[in-house]
Amino acid sequence: MPTIVFASPKGGVGKSTAAVLLATELAGHGGSVTMIDADPNRPLTQWAALPGKPNNLTVIAATTEESIIDTIEHTATLTTFVIVDLEGTASMMVGYAMSRADFVVIPAQGSHLDATEAVKAIKLVRAQEKAFQRKIPFAILFTRTSAAIRPRTLQSIELEFAENKVPMFGNQIHEREAYRALFAFGGTLNGLDPAQVANLPAARLNATAFAGEVIEKIKSANATVKRLEEEVA
């Protein structure tokens, strides 16, 4: 079953937020989901301890460099989706987790510093492809963006990535009060009170669009890998 890894050498880019949004969207559509919390700050574990976590979503407070591959492979036999939230650094654990990924999401904010760090994550993906001799699909996910304004800095970064054929998500994770509320009150976007959280419908639409694009990218990547294997054969 698909293993989706969220990785960035830079902390504070919305990695855990995007992981929770994806996991709760998938669980809300009936899929069983295991989240592996491999971030030393344990943001997913703290979220899971609050009320409202879907019953078909499990959070495992991970793991070590030595055990991360075994943990991913074992949980992939138990649930429909495995989502791995990694520490904000380029460590051996990050590399090992990437080696078992069906798709790597690389979150980045719209700054040149974040773009530089995202390139480091891409290089780490490429290194795992060579080491384990398998294709590892990935894409940049811009986070904490404005739904109304596209700053020139972000536009220039998008253009540079596009010119270098770096895969990017068409959807972005916008800056939303609802996403912060998840980690304050727990549960899912659908469980939040719209009278207490601003622009909740827009946040739900944003999360749904992001989750749908993840699934489409995984399907597309699998089809591409299968075609390449057939051509080699």
Coordinates of C-alpha atoms in Angstrom, one line a residue:
M1 CA 0.0 0.0 0.0
P2 CA 1.2 3.5 -0.7
T3 CA 3.8 5.0 1.7
I4 CA 3.9 8.8 1.6
V5 CA 6.9 10.5 3.2
F6 CA 7.0 14.2 4.2
A7 CA 10.5 15.4 4.3
S8 CA 12.4 18.7 4.5
P9 CA 15.9 19.6 5.9
K10 CA 14.3 22.8 7.3
G11 CA 12.0 22.8 10.2
G12 CA 8.9 25.0 10.5
V13 CA 7.7 24.6 6.9
G14 CA 4.3 23.1 7.7
K15 CA 5.4 19.5 7.2
S16 CA 3.4 18.0 10.1
T17 CA 0.3 20.2 9.2
A18 CA 0.3 18.9 5.6
A19 CA 0.8 15.3 6.9
V20 CA -2.2 15.6 9.2
L21 CA -4.4 17.2 6.5
L22 CA -3.6 14.4 4.1
A23 CA -4.1 11.6 6.7
T24 CA -7.4 12.9 8.0
E25 CA -8.7 13.4 4.4
L26 CA -7.8 9.8 3.5
A27 CA -9.3 8.5 6.7
G28 CA -12.4 10.5 6.1
H29 CA -12.9 8.7 2.8
G30 CA -12.7 5.3 4.5
G31 CA -9.1 4.4 4.1
S32 CA -7.1 3.0 7.0
V33 CA -4.1 5.1 7.7
T34 CA -1.0 4.7 9.9
M35 CA 1.1 7.8 10.6
I36 CA 4.7 7.3 11.7
D37 CA 5.8 10.2 13.9
A38 CA 9.6 10.3 13.3
D39 CA 9.9 14.0 14.4
P40 CA 11.7 14.3 17.8
N41 CA 9.2 17.0 18.7
R42 CA 6.4 14.5 18.3
P43 CA 3.7 16.8 16.7
L44 CA 1.6 14.0 15.4
T45 CA 1.7 12.2 18.8
Q46 CA 0.5 15.3 20.5
W47 CA -2.3 15.9 18.0
A48 CA -3.4 12.2 18.3
A49 CA -3.6 12.6 22.1
L50 CA -6.4 15.2 21.7
P51 CA -10.0 14.2 21.1
G52 CA -11.5 13.5 17.7
K53 CA -8.9 11.4 15.9
P54 CA -10.6 9.1 13.4
N55 CA -10.8 5.5 14.5
N56 CA -9.3 4.2 11.3
L57 CA -6.2 6.4 11.8
T58 CA -3.3 5.2 14.0
V59 CA -0.3 7.2 15.0
I60 CA 3.0 5.5 15.9
A61 CA 5.5 7.4 17.9
A62 CA 8.6 6.2 16.0
T63 CA 11.5 5.0 15.8
T64 CA 15.2 4.9 15.2
E65 CA 17.5 4.8 12.2
E66 CA 17.9 1.1 12.7
S67 CA 14.2 0.4 12.8
I68 CA 12.5 2.9 10.5
I69 CA 12.6 0.7 7.4
D70 CA 11.2 -2.3 9.3
T71 CA 8.5 -0.1 10.8
I72 CA 7.4 1.3 7.4
E73 CA 7.4 -2.1 5.8
H74 CA 5.4 -3.7 8.6
T75 CA 2.8 -1.0 8.8
A76 CA 2.4 -1.0 5.0
T77 CA 1.0 -4.6 5.3
L78 CA -1.6 -3.5 7.9
T79 CA -3.2 -0.3 6.5
T80 CA -4.2 1.2 3.2
F81 CA -1.9 4.2 3.6
V82 CA 1.3 4.9 5.5
I83 CA 2.3 8.5 6.1
V84 CA 5.7 9.3 7.6
D85 CA 6.5 12.7 9.2
L86 CA 10.2 13.1 9.5
E87 CA 12.5 15.3 11.5
G88 CA 13.5 18.6 9.9
T89 CA 17.0 17.7 9.0
A90 CA 18.9 15.6 6.5
S91 CA 19.7 12.5 8.5
M92 CA 20.2 8.8 7.8
M93 CA 16.7 8.2 9.1
V94 CA 15.3 10.6 6.5
G95 CA 17.2 8.8 3.8
Y96 CA 16.1 5.4 4.9
A97 CA 12.5 6.5 5.0
M98 CA 12.7 8.0 1.5
S99 CA 14.1 4.7 0.2
R100 CA 10.7 3.0 1.1
A101 CA 8.5 5.8 -0.2
D102 CA 6.0 5.5 -3.0
F103 CA 5.9 9.3 -3.0
V104 CA 7.9 12.0 -1.2
V105 CA 6.3 15.3 -0.4
I106 CA 8.8 18.2 0.1
P107 CA 7.1 21.1 1.8
A108 CA 8.6 24.6 1.4
Q109 CA 7.5 28.1 2.1
G110 CA 7.8 30.7 -0.6
S111 CA 11.2 32.0 0.2
H112 CA 14.6 31.5 -1.4
L113 CA 15.9 30.0 1.9
D114 CA 13.2 27.4 1.8
A115 CA 13.8 26.7 -1.9
T116 CA 17.5 26.1 -1.2
E117 CA 16.6 23.6 1.5
A118 CA 14.0 21.9 -0.8
V119 CA 16.8 21.4 -3.3
K120 CA 18.8 19.6 -0.6
A121 CA 15.8 17.3 -0.1
I122 CA 15.7 16.6 -3.8
K123 CA 19.4 15.7 -3.8
L124 CA 18.7 13.3 -0.9
V125 CA 15.9 11.6 -2.9
R126 CA 18.2 11.2 -5.9
A127 CA 20.9 9.7 -3.6
Q128 CA 18.4 7.1 -2.3
E129 CA 17.4 6.3 -5.9
K130 CA 21.0 5.5 -6.8
A131 CA 21.6 3.6 -3.5
F132 CA 18.5 1.4 -3.7
Q133 CA 18.2 1.4 -7.5
R134 CA 14.5 2.4 -7.7
K135 CA 12.6 5.4 -8.8
I136 CA 11.3 7.6 -6.0
P137 CA 8.6 10.1 -7.2
F138 CA 8.5 13.4 -5.4
A139 CA 7.1 16.9 -5.7
I140 CA 7.5 20.3 -4.0
L141 CA 4.5 21.4 -1.9
F142 CA 4.3 25.2 -1.2
T143 CA 2.9 25.8 2.3
R144 CA 1.6 28.7 4.3
T145 CA 0.9 30.7 1.2
S146 CA -1.8 33.3 0.7
A147 CA -5.0 32.2 -1.0
A148 CA -5.4 35.7 -2.5
I149 CA -1.9 36.9 -3.2
R150 CA 1.0 35.3 -5.1
P151 CA 4.1 37.3 -4.0
R152 CA 6.8 37.9 -6.6
T153 CA 9.3 35.9 -4.6
L154 CA 7.1 32.8 -4.8
Q155 CA 6.5 33.4 -8.5
S156 CA 10.2 33.6 -9.2
I157 CA 10.8 30.3 -7.2
E158 CA 8.0 28.5 -9.1
L159 CA 9.4 29.7 -12.4
E160 CA 12.9 28.5 -11.5
F161 CA 11.7 25.1 -10.5
A162 CA 9.6 24.8 -13.6
E163 CA 12.5 25.7 -15.8
N164 CA 14.6 23.0 -14.1
K165 CA 11.7 20.5 -14.5
V166 CA 11.2 20.1 -10.7
P167 CA 7.8 18.6 -10.0
M168 CA 5.5 20.8 -8.0
F169 CA 2.0 20.4 -6.6
G170 CA -0.6 22.6 -8.4
N171 CA -2.3 23.0 -5.0
Q172 CA -0.7 24.8 -2.1
I173 CA -1.4 24.6 1.6
H174 CA -2.7 28.1 2.5
E175 CA -2.2 29.9 5.7
R176 CA -5.4 29.0 7.6
E177 CA -6.5 29.4 11.2
A178 CA -8.3 26.1 10.9
Y179 CA -5.0 24.3 10.4
R180 CA -3.6 25.7 13.6
A181 CA -6.9 24.8 15.4
L182 CA -6.3 21.1 14.6
F183 CA -3.2 21.1 16.7
A184 CA -4.9 23.1 19.5
F185 CA -8.2 21.2 19.7
G186 CA -7.5 17.9 17.9
G187 CA -9.7 15.9 15.4
T188 CA -10.3 16.8 11.8
L189 CA -11.4 19.8 9.9
N190 CA -14.9 18.4 9.7
G191 CA -15.0 18.2 13.5
L192 CA -14.1 21.9 14.0
D193 CA -16.9 24.4 14.8
P194 CA -17.4 26.8 12.0
A195 CA -18.7 29.4 14.4
Q196 CA -15.3 29.4 16.2
V197 CA -12.9 28.9 13.3
A198 CA -12.7 31.5 10.5
N199 CA -12.9 30.4 6.8
L200 CA -13.4 26.7 7.7
P201 CA -15.1 25.8 4.4
A202 CA -12.2 27.3 2.4
A203 CA -9.7 25.3 4.6
R204 CA -11.7 22.1 3.9
L205 CA -11.7 22.7 0.2
N206 CA -7.9 23.4 0.2
A207 CA -7.2 20.1 2.2
T208 CA -9.5 18.1 -0.1
A209 CA -7.8 19.4 -3.2
F210 CA -4.4 18.7 -1.8
A211 CA -5.3 15.1 -0.9
G212 CA -6.8 14.4 -4.3
E213 CA -3.7 15.7 -6.0
V214 CA -1.5 13.4 -3.9
I215 CA -3.5 10.4 -5.0
E216 CA -3.4 11.4 -8.6
K217 CA 0.4 11.9 -8.4
I218 CA 0.9 8.5 -6.9
K219 CA -1.3 6.9 -9.6
S220 CA 0.6 8.8 -12.3
A221 CA 4.0 7.8 -10.8
N222 CA 3.1 4.1 -10.6
A223 CA 1.9 4.1 -14.2
T224 CA 5.2 5.7 -15.3
V225 CA 7.3 3.3 -13.4
K226 CA 5.4 0.3 -14.8
R227 CA 5.8 1.6 -18.3
L228 CA 9.6 2.1 -17.8
E229 CA 9.9 -1.4 -16.4
E230 CA 8.1 -2.8 -19.4
E231 CA 10.3 -0.9 -21.8
V232 CA 13.4 -2.3 -20.1
A233 CA 12.0 -5.8 -20.1

